[in-house]
Coordinates of C-alpha atoms in Angstrom, one line a residue:
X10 CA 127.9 61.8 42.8
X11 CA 128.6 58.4 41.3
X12 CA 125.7 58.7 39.4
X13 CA 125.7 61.9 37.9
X14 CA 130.0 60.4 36.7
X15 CA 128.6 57.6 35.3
X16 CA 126.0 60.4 33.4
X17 CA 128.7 62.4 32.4
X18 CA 130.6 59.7 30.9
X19 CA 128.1 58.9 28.5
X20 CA 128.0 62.4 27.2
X21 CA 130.3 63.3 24.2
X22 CA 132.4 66.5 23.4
X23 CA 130.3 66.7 19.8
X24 CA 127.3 66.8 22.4
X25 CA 128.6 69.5 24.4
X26 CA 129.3 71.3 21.3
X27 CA 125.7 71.2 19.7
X28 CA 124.2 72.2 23.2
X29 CA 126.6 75.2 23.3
X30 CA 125.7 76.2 20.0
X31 CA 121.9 75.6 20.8
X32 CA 122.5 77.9 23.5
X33 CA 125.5 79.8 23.9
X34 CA 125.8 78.8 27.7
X35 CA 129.6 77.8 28.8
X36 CA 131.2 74.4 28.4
X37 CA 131.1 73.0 31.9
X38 CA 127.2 74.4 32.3
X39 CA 126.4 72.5 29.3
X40 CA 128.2 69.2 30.3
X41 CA 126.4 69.4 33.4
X42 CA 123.1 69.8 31.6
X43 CA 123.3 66.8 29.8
X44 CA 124.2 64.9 32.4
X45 CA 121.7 65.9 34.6
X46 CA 118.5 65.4 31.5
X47 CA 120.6 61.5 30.6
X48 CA 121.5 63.8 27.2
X49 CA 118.3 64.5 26.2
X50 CA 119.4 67.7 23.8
X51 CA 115.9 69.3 24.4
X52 CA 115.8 68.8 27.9
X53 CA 119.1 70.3 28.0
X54 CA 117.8 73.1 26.5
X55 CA 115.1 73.3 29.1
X56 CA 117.5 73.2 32.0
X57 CA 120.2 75.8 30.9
X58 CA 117.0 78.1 30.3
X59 CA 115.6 77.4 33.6
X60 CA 119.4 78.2 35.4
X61 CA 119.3 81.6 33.5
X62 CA 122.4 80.0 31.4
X63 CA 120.8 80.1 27.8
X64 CA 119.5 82.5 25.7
X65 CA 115.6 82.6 25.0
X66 CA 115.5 80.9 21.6
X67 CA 117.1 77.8 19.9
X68 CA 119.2 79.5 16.9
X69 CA 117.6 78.5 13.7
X70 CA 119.8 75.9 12.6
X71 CA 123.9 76.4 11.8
X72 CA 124.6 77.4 8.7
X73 CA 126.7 75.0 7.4
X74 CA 125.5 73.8 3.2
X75 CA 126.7 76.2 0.7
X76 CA 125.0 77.1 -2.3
X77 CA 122.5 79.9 -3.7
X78 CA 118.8 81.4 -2.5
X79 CA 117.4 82.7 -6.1
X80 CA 114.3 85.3 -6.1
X81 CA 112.0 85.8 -8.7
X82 CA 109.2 88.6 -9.2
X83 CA 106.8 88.9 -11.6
X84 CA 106.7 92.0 -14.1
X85 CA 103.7 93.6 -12.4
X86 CA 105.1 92.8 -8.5
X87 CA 101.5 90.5 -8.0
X88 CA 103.4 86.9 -8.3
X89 CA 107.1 86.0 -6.5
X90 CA 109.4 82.8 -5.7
X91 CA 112.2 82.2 -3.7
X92 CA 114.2 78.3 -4.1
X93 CA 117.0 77.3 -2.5
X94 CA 119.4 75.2 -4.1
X95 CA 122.6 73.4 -2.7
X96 CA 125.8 72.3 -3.7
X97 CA 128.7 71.1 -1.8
X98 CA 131.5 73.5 -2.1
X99 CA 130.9 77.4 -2.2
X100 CA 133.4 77.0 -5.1
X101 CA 130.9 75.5 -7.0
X102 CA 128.2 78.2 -5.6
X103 CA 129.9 80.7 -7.3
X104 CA 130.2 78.4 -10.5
X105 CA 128.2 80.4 -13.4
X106 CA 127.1 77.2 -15.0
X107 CA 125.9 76.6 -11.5
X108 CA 124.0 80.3 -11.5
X109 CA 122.2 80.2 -14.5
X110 CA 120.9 76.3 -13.3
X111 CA 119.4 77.9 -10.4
X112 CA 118.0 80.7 -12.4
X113 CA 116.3 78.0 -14.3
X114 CA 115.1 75.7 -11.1
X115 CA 113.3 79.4 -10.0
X116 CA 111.6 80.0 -13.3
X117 CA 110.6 76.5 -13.3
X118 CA 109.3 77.4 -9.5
X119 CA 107.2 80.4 -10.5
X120 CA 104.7 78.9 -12.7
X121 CA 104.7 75.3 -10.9
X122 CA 101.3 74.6 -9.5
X123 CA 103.1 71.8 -7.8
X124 CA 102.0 71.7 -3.9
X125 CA 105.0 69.8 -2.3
X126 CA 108.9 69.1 -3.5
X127 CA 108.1 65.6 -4.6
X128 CA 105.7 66.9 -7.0
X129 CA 107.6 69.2 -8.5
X130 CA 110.9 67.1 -9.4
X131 CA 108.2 64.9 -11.0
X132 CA 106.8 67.6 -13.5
X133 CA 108.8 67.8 -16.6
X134 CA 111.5 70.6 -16.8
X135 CA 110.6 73.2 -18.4
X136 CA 114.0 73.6 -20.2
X137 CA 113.6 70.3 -21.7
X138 CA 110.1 68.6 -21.6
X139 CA 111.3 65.3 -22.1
X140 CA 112.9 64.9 -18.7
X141 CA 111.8 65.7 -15.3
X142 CA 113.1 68.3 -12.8
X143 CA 114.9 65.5 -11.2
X144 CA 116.6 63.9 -14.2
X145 CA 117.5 67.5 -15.4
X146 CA 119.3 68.2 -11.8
X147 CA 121.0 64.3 -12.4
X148 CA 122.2 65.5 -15.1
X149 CA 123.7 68.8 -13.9
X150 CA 125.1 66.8 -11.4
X151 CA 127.1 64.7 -13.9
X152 CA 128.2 68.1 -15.8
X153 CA 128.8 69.9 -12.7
X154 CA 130.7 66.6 -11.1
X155 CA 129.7 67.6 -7.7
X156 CA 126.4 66.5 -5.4
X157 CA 123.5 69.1 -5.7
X158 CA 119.8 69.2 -4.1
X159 CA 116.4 71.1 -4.9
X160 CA 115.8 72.0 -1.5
X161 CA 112.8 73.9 -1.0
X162 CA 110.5 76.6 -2.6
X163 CA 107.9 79.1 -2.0
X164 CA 105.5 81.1 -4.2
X165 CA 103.9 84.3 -2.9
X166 CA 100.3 85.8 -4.8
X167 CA 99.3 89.4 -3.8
X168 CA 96.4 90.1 -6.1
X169 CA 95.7 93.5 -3.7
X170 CA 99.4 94.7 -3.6
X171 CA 102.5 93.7 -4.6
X172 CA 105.1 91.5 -3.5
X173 CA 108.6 92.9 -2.4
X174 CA 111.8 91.1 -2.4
X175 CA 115.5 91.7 -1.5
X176 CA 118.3 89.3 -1.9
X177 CA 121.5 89.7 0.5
X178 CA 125.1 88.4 -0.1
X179 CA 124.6 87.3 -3.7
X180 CA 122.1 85.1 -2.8
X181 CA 122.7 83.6 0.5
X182 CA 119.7 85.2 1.8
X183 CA 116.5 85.6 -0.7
X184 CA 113.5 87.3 1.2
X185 CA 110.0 87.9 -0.4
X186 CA 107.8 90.0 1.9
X187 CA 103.8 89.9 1.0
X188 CA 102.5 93.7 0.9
X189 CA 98.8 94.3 1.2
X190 CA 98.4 98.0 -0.1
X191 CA 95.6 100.6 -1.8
X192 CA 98.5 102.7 -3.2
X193 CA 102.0 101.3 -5.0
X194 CA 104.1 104.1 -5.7
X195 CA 107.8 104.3 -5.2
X196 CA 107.7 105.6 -1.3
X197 CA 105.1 102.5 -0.6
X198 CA 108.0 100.5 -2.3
X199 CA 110.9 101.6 -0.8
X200 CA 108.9 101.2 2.3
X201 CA 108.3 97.5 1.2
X202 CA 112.1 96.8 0.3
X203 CA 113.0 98.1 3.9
X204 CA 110.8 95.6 5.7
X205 CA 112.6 93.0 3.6
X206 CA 115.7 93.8 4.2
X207 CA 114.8 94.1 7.8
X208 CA 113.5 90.6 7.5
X209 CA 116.9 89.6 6.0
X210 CA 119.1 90.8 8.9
X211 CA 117.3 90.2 12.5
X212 CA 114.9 86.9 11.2
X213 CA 111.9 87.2 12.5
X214 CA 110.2 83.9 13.1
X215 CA 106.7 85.4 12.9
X216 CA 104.9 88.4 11.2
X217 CA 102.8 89.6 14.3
X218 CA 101.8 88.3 17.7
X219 CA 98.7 86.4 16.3
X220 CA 100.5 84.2 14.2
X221 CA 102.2 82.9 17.8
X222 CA 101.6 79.2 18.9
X223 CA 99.3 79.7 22.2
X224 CA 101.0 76.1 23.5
X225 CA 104.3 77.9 22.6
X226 CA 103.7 81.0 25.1
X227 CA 102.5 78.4 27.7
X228 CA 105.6 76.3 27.3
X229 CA 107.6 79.8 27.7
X230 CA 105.7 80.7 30.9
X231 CA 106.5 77.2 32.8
X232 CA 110.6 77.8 32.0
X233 CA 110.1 81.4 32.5
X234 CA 108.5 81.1 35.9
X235 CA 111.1 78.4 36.9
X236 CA 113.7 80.9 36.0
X237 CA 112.1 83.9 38.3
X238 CA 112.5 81.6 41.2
X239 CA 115.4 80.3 40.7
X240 CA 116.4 83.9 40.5
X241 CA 113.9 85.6 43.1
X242 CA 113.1 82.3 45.3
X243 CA 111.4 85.0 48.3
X244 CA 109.1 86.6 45.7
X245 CA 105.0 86.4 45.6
X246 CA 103.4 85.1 42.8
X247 CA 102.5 88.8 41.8
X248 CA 106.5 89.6 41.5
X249 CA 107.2 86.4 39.8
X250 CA 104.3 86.5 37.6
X251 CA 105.1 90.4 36.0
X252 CA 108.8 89.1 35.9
X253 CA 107.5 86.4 33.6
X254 CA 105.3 88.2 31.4
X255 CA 107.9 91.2 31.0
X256 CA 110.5 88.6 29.7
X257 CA 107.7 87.0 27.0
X258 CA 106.9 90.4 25.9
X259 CA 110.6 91.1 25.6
X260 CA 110.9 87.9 23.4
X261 CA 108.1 88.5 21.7
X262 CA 109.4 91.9 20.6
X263 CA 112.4 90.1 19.0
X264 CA 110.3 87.3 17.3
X265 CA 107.6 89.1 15.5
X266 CA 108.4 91.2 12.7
X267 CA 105.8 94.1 14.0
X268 CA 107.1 94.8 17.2
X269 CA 110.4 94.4 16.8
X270 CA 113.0 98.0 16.2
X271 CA 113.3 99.0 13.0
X272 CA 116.7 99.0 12.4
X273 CA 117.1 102.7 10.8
X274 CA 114.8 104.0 12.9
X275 CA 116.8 107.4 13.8
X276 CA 115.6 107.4 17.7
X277 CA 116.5 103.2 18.0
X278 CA 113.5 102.9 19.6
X279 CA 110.8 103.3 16.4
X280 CA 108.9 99.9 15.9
X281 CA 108.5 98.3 12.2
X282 CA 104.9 98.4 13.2
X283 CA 105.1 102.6 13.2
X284 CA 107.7 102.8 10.5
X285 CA 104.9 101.3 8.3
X286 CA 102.3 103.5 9.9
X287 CA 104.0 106.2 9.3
X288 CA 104.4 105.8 5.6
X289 CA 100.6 104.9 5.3
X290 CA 99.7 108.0 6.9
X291 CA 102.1 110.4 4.3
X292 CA 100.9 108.5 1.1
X293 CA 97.3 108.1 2.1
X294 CA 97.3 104.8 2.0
X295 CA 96.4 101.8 3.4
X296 CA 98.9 98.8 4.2
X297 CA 99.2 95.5 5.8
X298 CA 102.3 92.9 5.7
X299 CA 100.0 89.8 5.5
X300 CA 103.7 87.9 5.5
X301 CA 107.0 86.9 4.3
X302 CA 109.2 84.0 3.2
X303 CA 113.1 84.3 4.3
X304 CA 115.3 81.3 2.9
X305 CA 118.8 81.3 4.3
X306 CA 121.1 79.0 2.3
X307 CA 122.2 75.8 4.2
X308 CA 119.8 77.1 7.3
X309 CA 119.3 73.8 9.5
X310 CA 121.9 71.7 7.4
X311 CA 124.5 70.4 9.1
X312 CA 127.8 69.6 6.8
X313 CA 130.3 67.0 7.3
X314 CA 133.4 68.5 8.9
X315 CA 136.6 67.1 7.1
X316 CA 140.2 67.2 7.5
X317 CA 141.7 69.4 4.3
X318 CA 145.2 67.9 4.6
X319 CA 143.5 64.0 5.0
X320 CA 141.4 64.6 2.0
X321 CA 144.3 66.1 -0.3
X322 CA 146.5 62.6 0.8
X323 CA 143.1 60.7 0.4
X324 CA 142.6 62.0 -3.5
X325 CA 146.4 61.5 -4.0
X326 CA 146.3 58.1 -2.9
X327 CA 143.4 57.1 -5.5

């Protein structure tokens, strides 16, 4: 007992409060995880799993940076880009000056042949060739008076298709959704915005099964069957085993953008997989989502939490 105190002691509320966020398992469960893995946050993880106290995936990341996800398709649907770009106020977010920048940074994105970040706040800006990307956002900073980042972007190319897109909140979500088609006519595009929009609201993390980490089912099955005992400890392997696999194929269903429910399916039970099917069949076509991109401003940023009422006496003060 002594030693799990002194374990407990080192663990801090802001810990306890990450791992319940990570997990949505109760306070005390979560104090008792980290005390029991020395704090180790993954471990953590591990153990509340293995108790049948968290939920099967880590959430993305909390949602914390404001700012703007700005889409961008090509005339003839074949090209599309999707940048994110922060600021630190929502205020600011909203700030048209601030708008028509990130208009700019996504223009700038679509014909950039640029293969990392770094690159492409080297090239010049396109707005202003003598400057670079980055001095053109240091100087937008200065205008702006207010710290703002380039954080990511990604191009999408379907020569045999088109690409759809579908942008949610006024920007806080910008999906693209890579459609590989014989036929583009406006059911085949509504179709396409669907999927997108679907993409937008239960985030997939994969388009099918066989885009799945093998070592990542693995990892699942060793928690998974830990769990099954815990919960069944008198069951054969046979029980224990289809207990396991049921729950992976139950994750998997929420994962992959193929098998999960369609959310307007009419019955609640049609998959995206047969929704898309379904519109081949009527149109005669043939189609295949070969992907998607789904930016989610300030997904996996963390902000500083600040007092209002200090920071009002702190700008009075200077």
């Amino acid at each position: 007992n002594r030693i799990v105190e002194e374990k407990t002691m080192a663990i801090t509320a802001a810990m306890v409060k990450e791992l319940r966020e990570l997990t949505g398992a109760g306070m005390m469960d979560c104090k008792k995880a980290l005390a029991e893995t020395e704090g180790d946050m993954d471990k953590a993880v591990e153990f509340l799993r293995e108790k049948g106290l968290a939920t099967a995936q880590k959430k993305a990341g909390r949602i914390a940076a404001e700012g703007l996800c700005k889409v961008l398709v090509s005339e003839d649907l074949k090209k599309a880009v999707v940048v994110e770009v922060n600021a630190e106020t929502d205020f600011v977010a909203k700030n048209e000056i601030f708008q028509n920048y990130v208009a700019e940074v996504a223009a700038q994105a679509m014909d950039t042949t640029a293969d990392s970040l770094e690159a492409f706040m080297a090239e010049p800006w396109k707005a202003d060739t003598s400057k670079t990307v980055q001095e053109a956002l240091a100087g937008k900073i200065a205008v702006i008076g207010e710290n703002m980042n380039i954080r990511r972007f990604k191009q999408v190319v379907e020569e045999n298709g088109f690409v759809a897109d579908y942008t949610h909140m006024g920007g806080k979500i910008g999906v693209l959704v890579d459609v590989e088609t014989d036929v583009v006519n406006d059911a085949v595009k509504e179709m396409a915005k669907n999927i997108a929009m679907q993409v937008a609201a239960i985030k997939p993390v994969y388009t099918n099964r066989g885009e799945v980490d093998q070592e990542y089912i693995e990892k699942e099955k060793e928690i998974l069957t830990v769990q099954a005992k815990n919960e069944k400890p008198d069951a054969n392997d046979k029980i224990i085993s289809g207990m396991v696999m049921g729950r992976i194929n139950k994750e998997l269903k929420e994962i992959c953008l193929m098998d999960q429910v369609y959310v307007k399916a009419e019955d609640g039970k049609q998959s995206v997989q047969a929704y898309i099917d379904s519109v081949a069949k009527e149109n005669g076509a043939k189609i295949t989502i070969k992907g998607f991109v789904r930016f989610e401003t300030g997904e996996g940023i963390e902000k500083k939490e600040e007092n209002f009422a200090e920071e009002v006496a702190k700008q009075m003060g200077n």
